[in-house]
């Protein structure tokens, strides 16, 4: 069965993977399009520096081209290829890209090597990006539509096993639907059945060859896949991956759609090369996307699948600082590529751990597609190893302890970051076969505490040991490898003349501080000995010095020597990695003792750190005072508030008028009003607006007393219910709603008319018994206890105590004519 178009997409993506790897690993390369493969030619120093980076991998991306691709699938293939090409993390990796179909007619070839084996540095990645595009130019005159797996694998194995380092992992990524189709390939026989049987036999031979030459096979399937075939090919190749872990063993991956190509390819590639993928966020520009790189990462690439070259990306480290696209910054090395393509990447050596931010921008018309950020990373950890005793005797049991740190000197102390790790130690030397022992962090046996990320085990030195020893720590975990540097030691034959014991104060210290220790030495030799103290397994420029560097021990003498570890002011916070070693310079450098430093550097306390208690107490006190002041102020404002105060205007021969202060009208505790005498009408109270010619002012003191200032006059106090003259036969009476006397009617008063107001221009009306429609101004108007003003006559027998605010008769209700005359003076909101 021929491959589907989605199978093509997968193939293209795998090609991208190959391109990526090649680009990443290469050194100086030939120009794109050159027929010879790109090769690295670097001086020894450069090669040594490169060896510090991520472990390389040689791989081939083999793409099934047995059916033509749609334009959309082709575009996704090229983009997926670019994603993988930009994401490779090692500059020493090599990659080749091979397309395949079948050979059914003269002039046709089953395979087509579009990218020769190429070293994947920046130049190599550009070369791979160019040559991968050749996959879209399939020529049916030169390649048949079938699926010839034996020919494709043969070509890939030939390339991966030529001129390579035997120790470098080798991987084939096969993008296909897994359906062998050589029915029309005459090279396999005379009829379709015999051709298929012969191809199956040759496929088995190539899989056996892959096992023998340690080449993994990772199939990725699209469309209507033959899962049985994909599984058989994954199991038929080399099964031991970069680590002895289930996740690193080849297995098939089946994709449900071409949209998953980028994600699946990076995950598959990471599993095959002992790296890991961190999935970031997704968004449309302009946007800020993030991806988190863990502490154990030492090499990585942040990939930005932007689809549109017009989208630009700016990178910020976990401290919020913009990092360069090329060069060195804060101990990291940066190299950005692919800015003019659909996928770009920032490769980082020694990345600062934490959440990185990628800021996206795009011009109008280029903001409609989602952009995805991911990071592929690997942690190549330094192992710090101690042996106790440091120079054991043959047949003696020793305790091996291993700690891990990054190239930046960050000590790994979080067991979750090393989940699934397996650690072991291997002792080799003169006079015996190598011995291995597993190391654990379970708190059992010699391991002091579970989960402290100190892996410990007991190892017995073989009886045949007679000289130098080399102890190497090995580790395997998803995304983690070790540097395999040995701890060199020497066996002790007989009784050593000099013995030493080293102790270092544990605890914390600030940058620029000091740590104390003691060296106890006993010399049983007849001659003096010189001991050398040194720091081992510290990164260059680690910011720690030990004094004294040498100690003289007299013959037949003992010494107790104080030690000092001095920290630079800019030493990074965290645990100080590395070891202190004491060696006897007069005994060929035999190590007498060694110890992990184990001191934690804490940031210099800030002013807040030192005085937070006092600051907190002061803040609480201030808050309490502020709250108290706010309550007092609020109470004062409430006491001064004039809301509800009723002003009553009186005068001989005029109808009384009232005005009630509403909420919000006494801003600042003052109410401004005027007497309207417009057009010969009866005087009426009005709230004074801006520009009023005559303004009277009423305010209330903090103690609650009224203070009244007539227009142009002096302010004087008034008691609630008191009156003041306004001149021209008018007086004003102030009624306080807070006064109990104001709120309760006096004796003999059943009407509410004297307790209500019509607001602006409102009136208080009484009615003469038996004479509806006419007002009777009698006696005094006011409330009992107001202290001033006339009071209305008691109601007659036929009066009804209806509220003057509700028309309809009764005491206090005006006649229809009177309501018409005084309509403008009623306050409907009172």
JSON list of N, CA, C and O in Angstrom, two decimals, residues 155-186:
[
{"chain": "A", "resi": 155, "resn": "UNK", "atom": "N", "xyz": [21.40, 2.36, 2.94]},
{"chain": "A", "resi": 155, "resn": "UNK", "atom": "CA", "xyz": [22.06, 3.64, 2.70]},
{"chain": "A", "resi": 155, "resn": "UNK", "atom": "C", "xyz": [22.35, 4.37, 4.02]},
{"chain": "A", "resi": 155, "resn": "UNK", "atom": "O", "xyz": [23.43, 4.92, 4.21]},
{"chain": "A", "resi": 156, "resn": "UNK", "atom": "N", "xyz": [21.39, 4.35, 4.95]},
{"chain": "A", "resi": 156, "resn": "UNK", "atom": "CA", "xyz": [21.58, 5.04, 6.23]},
{"chain": "A", "resi": 156, "resn": "UNK", "atom": "C", "xyz": [22.69, 4.40, 7.05]},
{"chain": "A", "resi": 156, "resn": "UNK", "atom": "O", "xyz": [23.54, 5.09, 7.63]},
{"chain": "A", "resi": 157, "resn": "UNK", "atom": "N", "xyz": [22.74, 3.06, 7.09]},
{"chain": "A", "resi": 157, "resn": "UNK", "atom": "CA", "xyz": [23.77, 2.38, 7.86]},
{"chain": "A", "resi": 157, "resn": "UNK", "atom": "C", "xyz": [25.15, 2.59, 7.26]},
{"chain": "A", "resi": 157, "resn": "UNK", "atom": "O", "xyz": [26.14, 2.73, 8.00]},
{"chain": "A", "resi": 158, "resn": "UNK", "atom": "N", "xyz": [25.22, 2.63, 5.93]},
{"chain": "A", "resi": 158, "resn": "UNK", "atom": "CA", "xyz": [26.51, 2.89, 5.29]},
{"chain": "A", "resi": 158, "resn": "UNK", "atom": "C", "xyz": [27.07, 4.24, 5.73]},
{"chain": "A", "resi": 158, "resn": "UNK", "atom": "O", "xyz": [28.26, 4.39, 6.03]},
{"chain": "A", "resi": 159, "resn": "UNK", "atom": "N", "xyz": [26.20, 5.26, 5.78]},
{"chain": "A", "resi": 159, "resn": "UNK", "atom": "CA", "xyz": [26.67, 6.60, 6.12]},
{"chain": "A", "resi": 159, "resn": "UNK", "atom": "C", "xyz": [27.03, 6.73, 7.60]},
{"chain": "A", "resi": 159, "resn": "UNK", "atom": "O", "xyz": [28.02, 7.36, 7.96]},
{"chain": "A", "resi": 160, "resn": "UNK", "atom": "N", "xyz": [26.24, 6.12, 8.47]},
{"chain": "A", "resi": 160, "resn": "UNK", "atom": "CA", "xyz": [26.48, 6.29, 9.90]},
{"chain": "A", "resi": 160, "resn": "UNK", "atom": "C", "xyz": [27.68, 5.51, 10.40]},
{"chain": "A", "resi": 160, "resn": "UNK", "atom": "O", "xyz": [28.23, 5.85, 11.46]},
{"chain": "A", "resi": 161, "resn": "UNK", "atom": "N", "xyz": [28.09, 4.51, 9.70]},
{"chain": "A", "resi": 161, "resn": "UNK", "atom": "CA", "xyz": [29.20, 3.68, 10.18]},
{"chain": "A", "resi": 161, "resn": "UNK", "atom": "C", "xyz": [30.52, 3.99, 9.49]},
{"chain": "A", "resi": 161, "resn": "UNK", "atom": "O", "xyz": [31.52, 3.32, 9.75]},
{"chain": "A", "resi": 162, "resn": "UNK", "atom": "N", "xyz": [30.55, 5.01, 8.64]},
{"chain": "A", "resi": 162, "resn": "UNK", "atom": "CA", "xyz": [31.80, 5.37, 7.98]},
{"chain": "A", "resi": 162, "resn": "UNK", "atom": "C", "xyz": [32.45, 6.55, 8.68]},
{"chain": "A", "resi": 162, "resn": "UNK", "atom": "O", "xyz": [31.81, 7.56, 8.97]},
{"chain": "A", "resi": 163, "resn": "UNK", "atom": "N", "xyz": [33.72, 6.43, 8.98]},
{"chain": "A", "resi": 163, "resn": "UNK", "atom": "CA", "xyz": [34.53, 7.53, 9.51]},
{"chain": "A", "resi": 163, "resn": "UNK", "atom": "C", "xyz": [33.93, 8.17, 10.77]},
{"chain": "A", "resi": 163, "resn": "UNK", "atom": "O", "xyz": [34.07, 9.37, 10.98]},
{"chain": "A", "resi": 164, "resn": "UNK", "atom": "N", "xyz": [33.30, 7.40, 11.61]},
{"chain": "A", "resi": 164, "resn": "UNK", "atom": "CA", "xyz": [32.73, 7.96, 12.83]},
{"chain": "A", "resi": 164, "resn": "UNK", "atom": "C", "xyz": [33.42, 7.44, 14.06]},
{"chain": "A", "resi": 164, "resn": "UNK", "atom": "O", "xyz": [34.17, 6.46, 14.03]},
{"chain": "A", "resi": 165, "resn": "UNK", "atom": "N", "xyz": [33.19, 8.10, 15.19]},
{"chain": "A", "resi": 165, "resn": "UNK", "atom": "CA", "xyz": [33.72, 7.64, 16.46]},
{"chain": "A", "resi": 165, "resn": "UNK", "atom": "C", "xyz": [32.87, 6.46, 16.94]},
{"chain": "A", "resi": 165, "resn": "UNK", "atom": "O", "xyz": [31.65, 6.56, 17.02]},
{"chain": "A", "resi": 166, "resn": "UNK", "atom": "N", "xyz": [33.50, 5.34, 17.23]},
{"chain": "A", "resi": 166, "resn": "UNK", "atom": "CA", "xyz": [32.71, 4.16, 17.64]},
{"chain": "A", "resi": 166, "resn": "UNK", "atom": "C", "xyz": [31.83, 4.42, 18.86]},
{"chain": "A", "resi": 166, "resn": "UNK", "atom": "O", "xyz": [30.75, 3.83, 18.98]},
{"chain": "A", "resi": 167, "resn": "UNK", "atom": "N", "xyz": [32.29, 5.29, 19.77]},
{"chain": "A", "resi": 167, "resn": "UNK", "atom": "CA", "xyz": [31.53, 5.51, 21.00]},
{"chain": "A", "resi": 167, "resn": "UNK", "atom": "C", "xyz": [30.35, 6.46, 20.81]},
{"chain": "A", "resi": 167, "resn": "UNK", "atom": "O", "xyz": [29.50, 6.58, 21.70]},
{"chain": "A", "resi": 168, "resn": "UNK", "atom": "N", "xyz": [30.25, 7.14, 19.66]},
{"chain": "A", "resi": 168, "resn": "UNK", "atom": "CA", "xyz": [29.16, 8.09, 19.45]},
{"chain": "A", "resi": 168, "resn": "UNK", "atom": "C", "xyz": [27.87, 7.34, 19.13]},
{"chain": "A", "resi": 168, "resn": "UNK", "atom": "O", "xyz": [27.86, 6.48, 18.25]},
{"chain": "A", "resi": 169, "resn": "UNK", "atom": "N", "xyz": [26.78, 7.62, 19.85]},
{"chain": "A", "resi": 169, "resn": "UNK", "atom": "CA", "xyz": [25.51, 6.95, 19.54]},
{"chain": "A", "resi": 169, "resn": "UNK", "atom": "C", "xyz": [25.09, 7.21, 18.10]},
{"chain": "A", "resi": 169, "resn": "UNK", "atom": "O", "xyz": [25.31, 8.30, 17.54]},
{"chain": "A", "resi": 170, "resn": "UNK", "atom": "N", "xyz": [24.47, 6.21, 17.49]},
{"chain": "A", "resi": 170, "resn": "UNK", "atom": "CA", "xyz": [24.02, 6.30, 16.10]},
{"chain": "A", "resi": 170, "resn": "UNK", "atom": "C", "xyz": [22.54, 5.95, 16.04]},
{"chain": "A", "resi": 170, "resn": "UNK", "atom": "O", "xyz": [22.11, 4.95, 16.61]},
{"chain": "A", "resi": 171, "resn": "UNK", "atom": "N", "xyz": [21.80, 6.77, 15.31]},
{"chain": "A", "resi": 171, "resn": "UNK", "atom": "CA", "xyz": [20.35, 6.65, 15.30]},
{"chain": "A", "resi": 171, "resn": "UNK", "atom": "C", "xyz": [19.83, 6.87, 13.89]},
{"chain": "A", "resi": 171, "resn": "UNK", "atom": "O", "xyz": [20.31, 7.74, 13.16]},
{"chain": "A", "resi": 172, "resn": "UNK", "atom": "N", "xyz": [18.81, 6.06, 13.52]},
{"chain": "A", "resi": 172, "resn": "UNK", "atom": "CA", "xyz": [18.07, 6.26, 12.28]},
{"chain": "A", "resi": 172, "resn": "UNK", "atom": "C", "xyz": [16.64, 6.61, 12.64]},
{"chain": "A", "resi": 172, "resn": "UNK", "atom": "O", "xyz": [15.98, 5.88, 13.39]},
{"chain": "A", "resi": 173, "resn": "UNK", "atom": "N", "xyz": [16.17, 7.75, 12.14]},
{"chain": "A", "resi": 173, "resn": "UNK", "atom": "CA", "xyz": [14.77, 8.14, 12.28]},
{"chain": "A", "resi": 173, "resn": "UNK", "atom": "C", "xyz": [14.07, 7.84, 10.96]},
{"chain": "A", "resi": 173, "resn": "UNK", "atom": "O", "xyz": [14.46, 8.38, 9.92]},
{"chain": "A", "resi": 174, "resn": "UNK", "atom": "N", "xyz": [13.07, 6.97, 11.01]},
{"chain": "A", "resi": 174, "resn": "UNK", "atom": "CA", "xyz": [12.39, 6.52, 9.80]},
{"chain": "A", "resi": 174, "resn": "UNK", "atom": "C", "xyz": [10.96, 7.03, 9.81]},
{"chain": "A", "resi": 174, "resn": "UNK", "atom": "O", "xyz": [10.15, 6.66, 10.67]},
{"chain": "A", "resi": 175, "resn": "UNK", "atom": "N", "xyz": [10.62, 7.89, 8.83]},
{"chain": "A", "resi": 175, "resn": "UNK", "atom": "CA", "xyz": [9.28, 8.44, 8.72]},
{"chain": "A", "resi": 175, "resn": "UNK", "atom": "C", "xyz": [8.54, 7.68, 7.62]},
{"chain": "A", "resi": 175, "resn": "UNK", "atom": "O", "xyz": [8.91, 7.77, 6.43]},
{"chain": "A", "resi": 176, "resn": "UNK", "atom": "N", "xyz": [7.49, 6.98, 7.99]},
{"chain": "A", "resi": 176, "resn": "UNK", "atom": "CA", "xyz": [6.81, 6.12, 7.04]},
{"chain": "A", "resi": 176, "resn": "UNK", "atom": "C", "xyz": [5.50, 5.63, 7.62]},
{"chain": "A", "resi": 176, "resn": "UNK", "atom": "O", "xyz": [5.23, 5.81, 8.81]},
{"chain": "A", "resi": 177, "resn": "UNK", "atom": "N", "xyz": [4.68, 5.00, 6.74]},
{"chain": "A", "resi": 177, "resn": "UNK", "atom": "CA", "xyz": [3.48, 4.34, 7.26]},
{"chain": "A", "resi": 177, "resn": "UNK", "atom": "C", "xyz": [3.74, 2.88, 7.58]},
{"chain": "A", "resi": 177, "resn": "UNK", "atom": "O", "xyz": [2.87, 2.16, 8.03]},
{"chain": "A", "resi": 178, "resn": "UNK", "atom": "N", "xyz": [4.98, 2.43, 7.33]},
{"chain": "A", "resi": 178, "resn": "UNK", "atom": "CA", "xyz": [5.37, 1.08, 7.70]},
{"chain": "A", "resi": 178, "resn": "UNK", "atom": "C", "xyz": [4.89, 0.00, 6.75]},
{"chain": "A", "resi": 178, "resn": "UNK", "atom": "O", "xyz": [4.94, -1.18, 7.10]},
{"chain": "A", "resi": 179, "resn": "UNK", "atom": "N", "xyz": [4.46, 0.36, 5.54]},
{"chain": "A", "resi": 179, "resn": "UNK", "atom": "CA", "xyz": [3.92, -0.64, 4.60]},
{"chain": "A", "resi": 179, "resn": "UNK", "atom": "C", "xyz": [4.93, -0.89, 3.48]},
{"chain": "A", "resi": 179, "resn": "UNK", "atom": "O", "xyz": [5.11, -0.07, 2.58]},
{"chain": "A", "resi": 180, "resn": "UNK", "atom": "N", "xyz": [5.61, -2.02, 3.58]},
{"chain": "A", "resi": 180, "resn": "UNK", "atom": "CA", "xyz": [6.57, -2.43, 2.57]},
{"chain": "A", "resi": 180, "resn": "UNK", "atom": "C", "xyz": [5.87, -2.62, 1.23]},
{"chain": "A", "resi": 180, "resn": "UNK", "atom": "O", "xyz": [4.84, -3.30, 1.16]},
{"chain": "A", "resi": 181, "resn": "UNK", "atom": "N", "xyz": [6.42, -2.04, 0.16]},
{"chain": "A", "resi": 181, "resn": "UNK", "atom": "CA", "xyz": [5.78, -2.13, -1.15]},
{"chain": "A", "resi": 181, "resn": "UNK", "atom": "C", "xyz": [6.86, -2.17, -2.22]},
{"chain": "A", "resi": 181, "resn": "UNK", "atom": "O", "xyz": [7.37, -1.14, -2.65]},
{"chain": "A", "resi": 182, "resn": "UNK", "atom": "N", "xyz": [7.23, -3.40, -2.61]},
{"chain": "A", "resi": 182, "resn": "UNK", "atom": "CA", "xyz": [8.21, -3.58, -3.70]},
{"chain": "A", "resi": 182, "resn": "UNK", "atom": "C", "xyz": [7.60, -4.48, -4.78]},
{"chain": "A", "resi": 182, "resn": "UNK", "atom": "O", "xyz": [8.33, -5.16, -5.51]},
{"chain": "A", "resi": 183, "resn": "UNK", "atom": "N", "xyz": [6.30, -4.46, -4.90]},
{"chain": "A", "resi": 183, "resn": "UNK", "atom": "CA", "xyz": [5.63, -5.36, -5.84]},
{"chain": "A", "resi": 183, "resn": "UNK", "atom": "C", "xyz": [6.07, -5.13, -7.27]},
{"chain": "A", "resi": 183, "resn": "UNK", "atom": "O", "xyz": [6.09, -6.05, -8.09]},
{"chain": "A", "resi": 184, "resn": "UNK", "atom": "N", "xyz": [6.46, -3.88, -7.59]},
{"chain": "A", "resi": 184, "resn": "UNK", "atom": "CA", "xyz": [6.86, -3.57, -8.97]},
{"chain": "A", "resi": 184, "resn": "UNK", "atom": "C", "xyz": [8.36, -3.38, -9.11]},
{"chain": "A", "resi": 184, "resn": "UNK", "atom": "O", "xyz": [8.83, -2.89, -10.14]},
{"chain": "A", "resi": 185, "resn": "UNK", "atom": "N", "xyz": [9.12, -3.77, -8.06]},
{"chain": "A", "resi": 185, "resn": "UNK", "atom": "CA", "xyz": [10.58, -3.63, -8.10]},
{"chain": "A", "resi": 185, "resn": "UNK", "atom": "C", "xyz": [11.19, -4.93, -8.59]},
{"chain": "A", "resi": 185, "resn": "UNK", "atom": "O", "xyz": [11.28, -5.93, -7.85]},
{"chain": "A", "resi": 186, "resn": "UNK", "atom": "N", "xyz": [11.64, -4.95, -9.82]},
{"chain": "A", "resi": 186, "resn": "UNK", "atom": "CA", "xyz": [12.12, -6.18, -10.45]},
{"chain": "A", "resi": 186, "resn": "UNK", "atom": "C", "xyz": [13.41, -6.70, -9.81]},
{"chain": "A", "resi": 186, "resn": "UNK", "atom": "O", "xyz": [13.73, -7.89, -9.95]}
]
